[in-house]
């Protein structure tokens, strides 16, 4: 009997863990430190796919098929290929100054930001700052913000009066994978959301 059929769970789980590890590494390279794998990004954040595969293979296992699967299955749609799939980039989240041709857009009335309790005092004093990234990341719904906040310990959610901020002249952008971005959020547009 085929042992893969007998034990699909653990095998599938191992493959998923391996893919997640490789994906994390790719997102670090494409957003923050391409030089670690000997890569360069162009002004629009694109890396050469063959160079990425070769670079990643110095420390991880990656084939073109696996890369295509990572991109296709990514639950946040973190990556895009160009039309002939010779280049790849992260859709948002960069700390290095690249122009990923974000769409400037009018935001909904309210957007959400999830953070950790430890940052609240500073946020209530200084507003939301992009910290190491190019933009503050905002979520379209509270549930997503909660997931983002949990990455930082005990989660705290802020409502952002996005439409008012936009109407006051602050540009907002929507990444192709649905993350709202803005340079910073002054305290007057923030309200801590009640625990539910
Ligand atoms: C906090 C993930 C002190 C801010 C997520 C956040 C997201 C302040 C932290 C994306 C502050 C930065 C981005 C202030 C903001 N004082 N702390 N004045 N202003 N902060 O990871 O938004 O899985 O750079 O609240 O899903 O958590 O990587 O940003 O807690 O979309 O694709 O400083 O990363 O996506 O943390 O997450 P981060 P983030 P991926």
Coordinates of N, CA and C and ligand atoms in Angstrom, one line a residue:
X1 N 0.8 -1.2 0.0 CA 0.0 0.0 0.0 C 0.9 1.3 0.0
X2 N 0.4 2.2 -0.7 CA 1.1 3.5 -0.8 C 1.1 4.2 0.6
X3 N 2.3 4.4 1.2 CA 2.4 5.0 2.5 C 1.9 6.5 2.5
X4 N 2.0 7.1 1.3 CA 1.5 8.5 1.2 C 0.0 8.5 1.4
X5 N -0.6 7.5 0.9 CA -2.1 7.4 1.1 C -2.4 7.1 2.5
X6 N -1.6 6.2 3.1 CA -1.8 5.9 4.5 C -1.6 7.1 5.5
X7 N -0.6 7.9 5.1 CA -0.2 9.0 6.1 C -0.1 10.3 5.4
X8 N -1.2 10.8 4.8 CA -1.2 12.0 4.0 C -1.0 13.2 4.9
X9 N -1.5 13.2 6.2 CA -1.5 14.3 7.1 C 0.0 14.8 7.4
X10 N 0.8 14.0 8.0 CA 2.1 14.4 8.5 C 3.0 14.8 7.3
X11 N 2.8 14.1 6.2 CA 3.7 14.5 5.0 C 3.3 15.8 4.5
X12 N 2.0 16.0 4.3 CA 1.5 17.3 3.8 C 1.9 18.4 4.7
X13 N 1.8 18.1 6.1 CA 2.2 19.1 7.0 C 3.6 19.5 6.9
X14 N 4.5 18.5 6.7 CA 5.9 18.8 6.6 C 6.2 19.6 5.4
X15 N 5.5 19.3 4.3 CA 5.7 20.1 3.0 C 5.2 21.5 3.3
X16 N 4.1 21.7 4.0 CA 3.6 23.0 4.2 C 4.6 23.8 5.1
X17 N 5.1 23.2 6.1 CA 6.1 23.9 7.0 C 7.3 24.3 6.2
X18 N 7.8 23.4 5.4 CA 8.9 23.7 4.5 C 8.7 24.9 3.6
X19 N 7.5 24.9 3.0 CA 7.1 25.9 2.1 C 7.0 27.3 2.8
X20 N 6.4 27.2 4.0 CA 6.3 28.4 4.8 C 7.6 29.0 5.2
X21 N 8.6 28.1 5.5 CA 9.9 28.6 5.8 C 10.6 29.3 4.6
X22 N 10.4 28.6 3.5 CA 11.0 29.1 2.3 C 10.3 30.5 1.9
X23 N 9.0 30.5 2.0 CA 8.3 31.7 1.7 C 8.7 32.9 2.6
X24 N 8.9 32.6 3.9 CA 9.4 33.7 4.8 C 10.7 34.2 4.4
X25 N 11.6 33.3 4.0 CA 12.9 33.7 3.5 C 12.8 34.6 2.3
X26 N 11.9 34.1 1.3 CA 11.7 34.9 0.1 C 11.2 36.3 0.4
X27 N 10.2 36.4 1.3 CA 9.6 37.7 1.6 C 10.7 38.6 2.3
X28 N 11.6 38.0 3.1 CA 12.6 38.8 3.7 C 13.5 39.3 2.6
X29 N 13.9 38.5 1.6 CA 14.8 38.9 0.5 C 14.1 40.0 -0.3
X30 N 12.8 39.8 -0.6 CA 12.2 40.7 -1.6 C 11.7 42.0 -0.9
X31 N 11.6 42.0 0.4 CA 11.2 43.2 1.1 C 12.3 44.0 1.8
X32 N 13.3 43.2 2.3 CA 14.2 43.9 3.3 C 15.7 43.7 2.9
X33 N 16.1 42.5 2.6 CA 17.6 42.3 2.5 C 17.9 41.4 1.3
X34 N 17.7 41.9 0.1 CA 18.0 41.0 -1.1 C 19.5 40.6 -1.1
X35 N 20.4 41.5 -0.6 CA 21.8 41.2 -0.7 C 22.2 39.9 0.0
X36 N 21.4 39.5 1.0 CA 21.7 38.3 1.7 C 21.9 37.1 0.8
X37 N 21.1 37.1 -0.3 CA 21.2 36.0 -1.3 C 21.9 36.4 -2.6
X38 N 22.6 37.6 -2.5 CA 23.3 38.1 -3.7 C 22.4 38.7 -4.7
X39 N 21.2 39.1 -4.3 CA 20.2 39.7 -5.3 C 20.2 41.2 -5.3
X40 N 19.7 41.7 -6.4 CA 19.4 43.2 -6.4 C 18.0 43.3 -6.9
X41 N 17.3 44.3 -6.4 CA 16.0 44.7 -6.8 C 16.1 45.9 -7.7
X42 N 15.2 46.0 -8.7 CA 15.2 47.2 -9.5 C 14.4 48.3 -8.8
X43 N 14.2 49.5 -9.4 CA 13.6 50.6 -8.8 C 12.1 50.3 -8.4
X44 N 11.5 49.3 -9.1 CA 10.1 48.9 -8.9 C 10.0 47.6 -8.0
X45 N 11.1 47.2 -7.4 CA 11.1 46.1 -6.5 C 11.2 44.7 -7.1
X46 N 11.4 44.7 -8.5 CA 11.5 43.4 -9.1 C 12.9 42.7 -9.0
X47 N 12.8 41.4 -8.7 CA 14.0 40.6 -8.7 C 13.9 39.6 -9.9
X48 N 15.1 39.3 -10.5 CA 15.1 38.3 -11.6 C 14.8 36.9 -11.0
X49 N 13.8 36.2 -11.6 CA 13.3 34.9 -11.0 C 14.5 33.9 -11.0
X50 N 15.3 33.8 -12.0 CA 16.4 32.8 -12.0 C 17.4 33.1 -11.0
X51 N 17.7 34.4 -10.8 CA 18.6 34.8 -9.8 C 18.0 34.5 -8.4
X52 N 16.7 34.7 -8.2 CA 16.1 34.4 -6.9 C 16.2 32.9 -6.6
X53 N 15.9 32.1 -7.6 CA 15.9 30.7 -7.4 C 17.4 30.2 -7.0
X54 N 18.3 30.7 -7.8 CA 19.7 30.4 -7.5 C 20.1 30.9 -6.1
X55 N 19.7 32.1 -5.8 CA 20.1 32.7 -4.5 C 19.5 32.0 -3.3
X56 N 18.2 31.6 -3.4 CA 17.5 30.9 -2.4 C 18.1 29.5 -2.2
X57 N 18.5 28.9 -3.3 CA 19.1 27.5 -3.2 C 20.4 27.4 -2.5
X58 N 21.0 28.6 -2.2 CA 22.3 28.5 -1.4 C 22.0 28.0 0.0
X59 N 20.8 28.3 0.5 CA 20.4 27.9 1.9 C 19.1 27.1 2.0
X60 N 18.3 27.2 1.0 CA 17.0 26.5 1.1 C 16.8 25.7 -0.2
X61 N 15.7 24.9 -0.3 CA 15.5 24.2 -1.6 C 14.4 24.9 -2.3
X62 N 14.6 25.3 -3.6 CA 13.6 26.0 -4.4 C 13.8 25.6 -5.9
X63 N 12.7 25.2 -6.5 CA 12.6 25.0 -7.9 C 11.6 26.1 -8.5
X64 N 11.6 26.2 -9.8 CA 10.6 27.2 -10.4 C 9.2 26.7 -10.0
X65 N 8.9 25.4 -10.1 CA 7.6 24.9 -9.8 C 7.2 25.2 -8.4
X66 N 8.1 25.0 -7.5 CA 7.8 25.3 -6.1 C 7.6 26.8 -5.9
X67 N 8.4 27.6 -6.5 CA 8.2 29.1 -6.4 C 6.8 29.5 -6.9
X68 N 6.4 28.9 -8.1 CA 5.1 29.2 -8.6 C 4.0 28.8 -7.7
X69 N 4.2 27.6 -7.0 CA 3.2 27.1 -6.0 C 3.2 28.1 -4.8
X70 N 4.3 28.5 -4.3 CA 4.4 29.4 -3.2 C 3.6 30.7 -3.5
X71 N 3.8 31.2 -4.7 CA 3.2 32.5 -5.1 C 1.7 32.3 -5.2
X72 N 1.3 31.2 -5.8 CA -0.1 30.9 -6.1 C -0.9 30.6 -4.8
X73 N -0.3 29.9 -3.9 CA -1.0 29.5 -2.7 C -0.9 30.5 -1.5
X74 N 0.0 31.5 -1.7 CA 0.2 32.4 -0.5 C -1.1 33.0 -0.1
X75 N -1.4 32.8 1.2 CA -2.8 33.2 1.7 C -2.9 34.7 1.8
X76 N -1.9 35.5 1.7 CA -2.0 36.9 1.7 C -1.7 37.5 0.3
X77 N -1.4 36.7 -0.7 CA -1.1 37.2 -2.0 C 0.1 38.1 -1.9
X78 N 1.2 37.7 -1.2 CA 2.3 38.6 -1.0 C 3.1 38.9 -2.2
X79 N 3.1 38.0 -3.2 CA 4.0 38.1 -4.4 C 3.3 38.3 -5.7
X80 N 4.0 38.9 -6.6 CA 3.5 39.0 -8.0 C 4.7 38.7 -9.0
X81 N 4.3 37.9 -10.1 CA 5.2 37.8 -11.2 C 4.9 38.9 -12.2
X82 N 5.9 39.3 -13.0 CA 5.6 40.1 -14.2 C 4.9 39.2 -15.2
X83 N 4.5 39.8 -16.4 CA 3.7 39.1 -17.3 C 4.4 37.8 -17.9
X84 N 5.7 37.9 -18.1 CA 6.3 36.7 -18.7 C 7.0 35.8 -17.6
X85 N 6.7 36.2 -16.4 CA 7.3 35.4 -15.2 C 8.8 35.3 -15.2
X86 N 9.4 36.4 -15.7 CA 10.9 36.4 -15.6 C 11.3 37.2 -14.3
X87 N 10.3 38.0 -13.8 CA 10.6 38.8 -12.6 C 9.5 38.5 -11.5
X88 N 9.9 38.8 -10.3 CA 9.0 38.6 -9.1 C 9.2 39.7 -8.2
X89 N 8.2 40.2 -7.5 CA 8.3 41.2 -6.4 C 7.3 40.9 -5.3
X90 N 7.6 41.5 -4.1 CA 6.6 41.5 -3.1 C 5.7 42.7 -3.3
X91 N 4.4 42.5 -3.0 CA 3.4 43.5 -3.3 C 3.4 44.6 -2.3
X92 N 3.8 44.4 -1.1 CA 3.9 45.4 -0.1 C 4.8 44.9 1.0
X93 N 5.0 45.8 2.0 CA 5.7 45.4 3.2 C 7.2 45.7 3.2
X94 N 7.7 46.5 2.2 CA 9.1 46.7 2.0 C 9.6 47.7 3.1
X95 N 10.9 47.5 3.4 CA 11.6 48.5 4.2 C 12.6 49.2 3.3
X96 N 13.0 48.6 2.2 CA 13.9 49.3 1.2 C 13.1 50.1 0.3
X97 N 13.6 51.3 -0.1 CA 12.8 52.2 -0.9 C 12.6 51.8 -2.3
X98 N 11.6 51.1 -2.6 CA 11.2 50.7 -4.0 C 9.8 51.2 -4.3
X99 N 9.6 51.5 -5.5 CA 8.2 52.0 -6.0 C 7.5 50.9 -6.6
X100 N 6.6 50.2 -5.9 CA 5.8 49.1 -6.5 C 4.6 49.5 -7.2
X101 N 4.6 50.8 -7.6 CA 3.4 51.4 -8.4 C 2.1 51.2 -7.7
X102 N 2.0 51.6 -6.4 CA 0.8 51.4 -5.6 C -0.3 52.3 -6.2
X103 N -1.5 51.8 -6.1 CA -2.7 52.5 -6.6 C -3.1 53.5 -5.5
X104 N -3.1 54.8 -5.8 CA -3.7 55.8 -4.8 C -5.2 55.7 -4.9
X105 N -5.8 55.6 -3.7 CA -7.2 55.3 -3.7 C -7.9 56.0 -2.5
X106 N -9.2 56.3 -2.7 CA -10.0 56.8 -1.6 C -10.4 55.7 -0.6
X107 N -10.0 55.8 0.6 CA -10.3 54.7 1.5 C -11.7 54.7 2.0
X108 N -12.2 53.6 2.6 CA -13.5 53.6 3.3 C -13.4 54.5 4.5
X109 N -14.6 54.8 5.1 CA -14.7 55.6 6.3 C -13.7 55.2 7.3
X110 N -13.7 53.9 7.6 CA -12.8 53.4 8.7 C -11.9 52.3 8.2
X111 N -10.6 52.3 8.6 CA -9.7 51.2 8.4 C -9.2 50.8 9.8
X112 N -8.6 49.7 9.9 CA -8.2 49.1 11.2 C -6.7 48.9 11.3
X113 N -6.2 49.0 12.5 CA -4.7 48.7 12.7 C -4.6 47.9 14.0
X114 N -4.0 46.7 13.8 CA -3.8 45.8 15.0 C -2.3 45.9 15.4
X115 N -2.1 46.1 16.7 CA -0.8 46.2 17.2 C -0.7 45.4 18.5
X116 N 0.5 45.5 19.2 CA 0.7 44.9 20.5 C 0.5 45.9 21.6
X117 N 0.0 45.4 22.7 CA -0.2 46.3 23.9 C 1.0 47.1 24.2
X118 N 2.2 46.5 24.1 CA 3.4 47.2 24.5 C 3.6 48.5 23.7
X119 N 3.0 48.7 22.5 CA 3.2 49.9 21.7 C 2.2 50.9 21.9
X120 N 1.1 50.6 22.6 CA 0.0 51.5 22.7 C 0.3 52.9 23.2
X121 N 1.1 53.0 24.3 CA 1.4 54.3 24.9 C 2.1 55.2 23.9
X122 N 3.1 54.6 23.2 CA 3.8 55.4 22.2 C 2.9 55.8 21.0
X123 N 2.0 54.9 20.6 CA 1.1 55.2 19.5 C 0.2 56.3 19.9
X124 N -0.3 56.3 21.1 CA -1.3 57.3 21.6 C -0.6 58.6 21.7
X125 N 0.7 58.6 21.9 CA 1.5 59.9 22.0 C 1.9 60.4 20.6
X126 N 2.4 59.5 19.7 CA 3.0 59.9 18.5 C 2.2 59.6 17.2
X127 N 1.1 58.8 17.4 CA 0.4 58.4 16.2 C 1.0 57.1 15.6
X128 N 0.5 56.6 14.5 CA 1.1 55.4 13.9 C 2.2 55.8 13.0
X129 N 3.4 55.2 13.2 CA 4.5 55.5 12.4 C 4.9 54.2 11.6
X130 N 5.6 54.4 10.4 CA 5.9 53.2 9.6 C 7.0 52.3 10.2
X131 N 7.7 52.8 11.2 CA 8.8 52.1 11.9 C 9.8 51.7 10.8
X132 N 10.1 50.4 10.7 CA 11.1 50.0 9.7 C 10.6 49.9 8.3
X133 N 9.3 50.0 8.1 CA 8.7 49.8 6.7 C 8.5 51.2 6.1
X134 N 8.1 51.2 4.8 CA 7.9 52.4 4.1 C 6.6 53.1 4.4
X135 N 5.6 52.2 4.9 CA 4.2 52.7 5.1 C 3.7 52.1 6.4
X136 N 2.7 52.7 7.0 CA 1.9 52.1 8.0 C 0.9 51.2 7.3
X137 N 0.7 50.0 7.8 CA -0.2 49.0 7.2 C -1.5 49.0 7.9
X138 N -2.6 49.1 7.1 CA -3.9 49.2 7.7 C -4.8 48.1 7.1
X139 N -5.7 47.5 7.9 CA -6.5 46.4 7.4 C -7.9 46.9 7.1
X140 N -8.5 46.2 6.1 CA -9.9 46.6 5.7 C -10.9 46.2 6.7
X141 N -10.6 45.2 7.6 CA -11.6 44.8 8.6 C -10.9 44.5 9.9
X142 N -11.7 44.5 11.0 CA -11.2 44.3 12.4 C -10.6 42.9 12.6
X143 N -11.2 41.9 11.9 CA -10.7 40.5 12.1 C -9.2 40.4 11.6
X144 N -9.0 41.0 10.4 CA -7.6 40.9 9.9 C -6.6 41.7 10.8
X145 N -7.1 42.9 11.3 CA -6.2 43.7 12.2 C -5.9 42.9 13.5
X146 N -6.9 42.1 13.9 CA -6.6 41.3 15.1 C -5.5 40.3 14.9
X147 N -5.5 39.7 13.7 CA -4.5 38.7 13.3 C -3.1 39.4 13.3
X148 N -3.1 40.6 12.7 CA -1.8 41.3 12.6 C -1.4 41.7 14.0
X149 N -2.3 42.1 14.8 CA -1.9 42.5 16.2 C -1.3 41.4 17.0
X150 N -1.9 40.2 16.8 CA -1.4 39.0 17.6 C 0.1 38.7 17.3
X151 N 0.6 39.2 16.2 CA 2.0 39.0 15.9 C 2.9 39.7 16.9
X152 N 2.3 40.7 17.6 CA 3.1 41.5 18.5 C 2.7 41.3 20.0
X153 N 2.2 40.1 20.3 CA 1.8 39.9 21.7 C 0.3 40.1 21.9
X154 N 0.0 40.6 23.1 CA -1.5 40.8 23.4 C -2.0 41.9 22.4
X155 N -3.0 41.5 21.6 CA -3.4 42.5 20.5 C -4.2 43.6 21.0
X156 N -4.0 44.8 20.4 CA -4.9 45.9 20.6 C -5.3 46.5 19.2
X157 N -6.5 46.9 19.1 CA -7.0 47.3 17.8 C -7.3 48.8 17.8
X158 N -6.8 49.5 16.8 CA -7.2 50.9 16.6 C -8.1 51.1 15.4
X159 N -9.1 51.9 15.5 CA -9.8 52.4 14.3 C -9.1 53.6 13.8
X160 N -9.0 53.7 12.5 CA -8.4 54.8 11.8 C -9.5 55.5 11.0
X161 N -9.7 56.8 11.3 CA -10.7 57.6 10.5 C -10.1 57.9 9.2
X162 N -10.1 56.9 8.3 CA -9.3 57.0 7.1 C -9.9 58.0 6.1
X163 N -11.2 58.0 5.9 CA -11.8 58.9 5.0 C -11.6 60.3 5.3
X164 N -11.8 60.6 6.6 CA -11.5 62.0 7.1 C -10.1 62.4 6.8
X165 N -9.2 61.5 7.1 CA -7.8 61.8 6.9 C -7.5 62.0 5.4
X166 N -8.0 61.2 4.6 CA -7.9 61.4 3.1 C -8.5 62.7 2.7
X167 N -9.7 63.0 3.2 CA -10.3 64.3 2.8 C -9.5 65.5 3.3
X168 N -8.7 65.3 4.4 CA -7.8 66.3 4.9 C -6.5 66.4 4.1
X169 N -6.3 65.5 3.1 CA -5.2 65.7 2.2 C -4.1 64.6 2.3
X170 N -4.3 63.6 3.1 CA -3.3 62.5 3.3 C -3.6 61.4 2.2
X171 N -2.6 61.1 1.4 CA -2.8 60.1 0.4 C -2.9 58.6 1.0
X172 N -3.7 57.8 0.5 CA -3.8 56.4 0.8 C -3.6 55.6 -0.4
X173 N -3.0 54.4 -0.2 CA -2.7 53.5 -1.3 C -3.3 52.1 -1.0
X174 N -3.7 51.4 -2.0 CA -4.2 50.0 -1.9 C -3.2 49.1 -2.6
X175 N -2.6 48.2 -1.9 CA -1.7 47.3 -2.6 C -2.5 46.3 -3.4
X176 N -1.9 45.6 -4.4 CA -2.7 44.7 -5.2 C -3.2 43.5 -4.4
X177 N -2.6 43.2 -3.2 CA -3.2 42.2 -2.4 C -4.0 42.7 -1.2
X178 N -4.5 43.9 -1.4 CA -5.6 44.4 -0.5 C -5.2 45.0 0.8
X179 N -3.9 45.4 1.0 CA -3.5 46.1 2.2 C -3.5 47.6 1.9
X180 N -4.1 48.3 2.9 CA -4.1 49.8 2.8 C -2.9 50.3 3.4
X181 N -2.3 51.3 2.7 CA -1.0 51.9 3.2 C -1.1 53.4 3.2
X182 N -0.5 54.0 4.2 CA -0.4 55.4 4.3 C 0.9 55.8 5.1
X183 N 1.4 57.0 4.9 CA 2.8 57.3 5.4 C 2.8 57.2 6.9
X184 N 1.8 57.8 7.6 CA 1.7 57.8 9.0 C 0.3 58.2 9.4
X185 N -0.1 58.0 10.6 CA -1.5 58.4 11.1 C -1.4 59.2 12.3
X186 N -1.7 60.5 12.2 CA -1.7 61.4 13.4 C -2.7 60.9 14.4
X187 N -2.4 61.2 15.7 CA -3.2 60.8 16.8 C -4.7 61.2 16.7
X188 N -5.0 62.3 16.1 CA -6.4 62.8 16.0 C -7.3 61.9 15.1
X189 N -6.7 61.1 14.3 CA -7.5 60.2 13.5 C -7.6 58.8 14.1
X190 N -7.1 58.6 15.3 CA -7.0 57.2 15.9 C -8.0 57.1 17.0
X191 N -8.6 56.0 17.2 CA -9.4 55.7 18.4 C -9.2 54.2 18.7
X192 N -8.8 54.0 20.0 CA -8.6 52.6 20.4 C -10.0 51.9 20.5
X193 N -10.0 50.7 19.9 CA -11.3 50.0 19.8 C -11.5 49.3 21.1
X194 N -12.8 49.2 21.5 CA -13.2 48.5 22.7 C -12.9 47.0 22.6
X195 N -12.5 46.4 23.7 CA -12.3 44.9 23.6 C -13.7 44.3 23.4
X196 N -13.7 43.2 22.7 CA -14.9 42.5 22.5 C -14.7 41.0 22.9
Ligands
LIG1 C1 3.9 49.7 15.7 C2 2.4 41.5 8.0 C3 5.4 52.4 18.8 C4 2.9 49.1 14.8 C5 1.1 42.0 8.5 C6 3.3 47.7 14.7 C7 1.0 43.4 8.0 C8 4.4 51.8 16.8 C9 4.9 47.8 14.7 C10 2.4 43.8 7.7 C11 4.2 53.2 16.5 C12 5.5 47.7 13.4 C13 2.8 44.9 8.6 C14 4.6 54.2 17.5 C15 3.4 52.0 14.9 N1 5.2 53.7 18.6 N2 5.0 51.5 17.9 N3 4.4 55.5 17.3 N4 3.5 53.3 15.3 N5 3.9 51.2 15.8 O1 5.6 44.4 11.5 O2 1.6 46.7 10.8 O3 2.8 38.6 7.1 O4 6.4 46.6 10.8 O5 1.6 49.2 15.5 O6 0.0 41.2 8.2 O7 2.4 44.9 12.4 O8 4.7 40.1 6.8 O9 4.0 46.3 11.0 O10 2.9 46.9 15.7 O11 0.2 43.5 6.8 O12 3.1 39.7 4.9 O13 5.1 49.2 15.2 O14 3.2 42.7 8.0 O15 2.3 40.9 6.8 O16 5.4 46.3 13.0 O17 2.6 44.6 10.0 P1 5.4 45.9 11.5 P2 2.6 45.6 11.1 P3 3.3 39.8 6.4

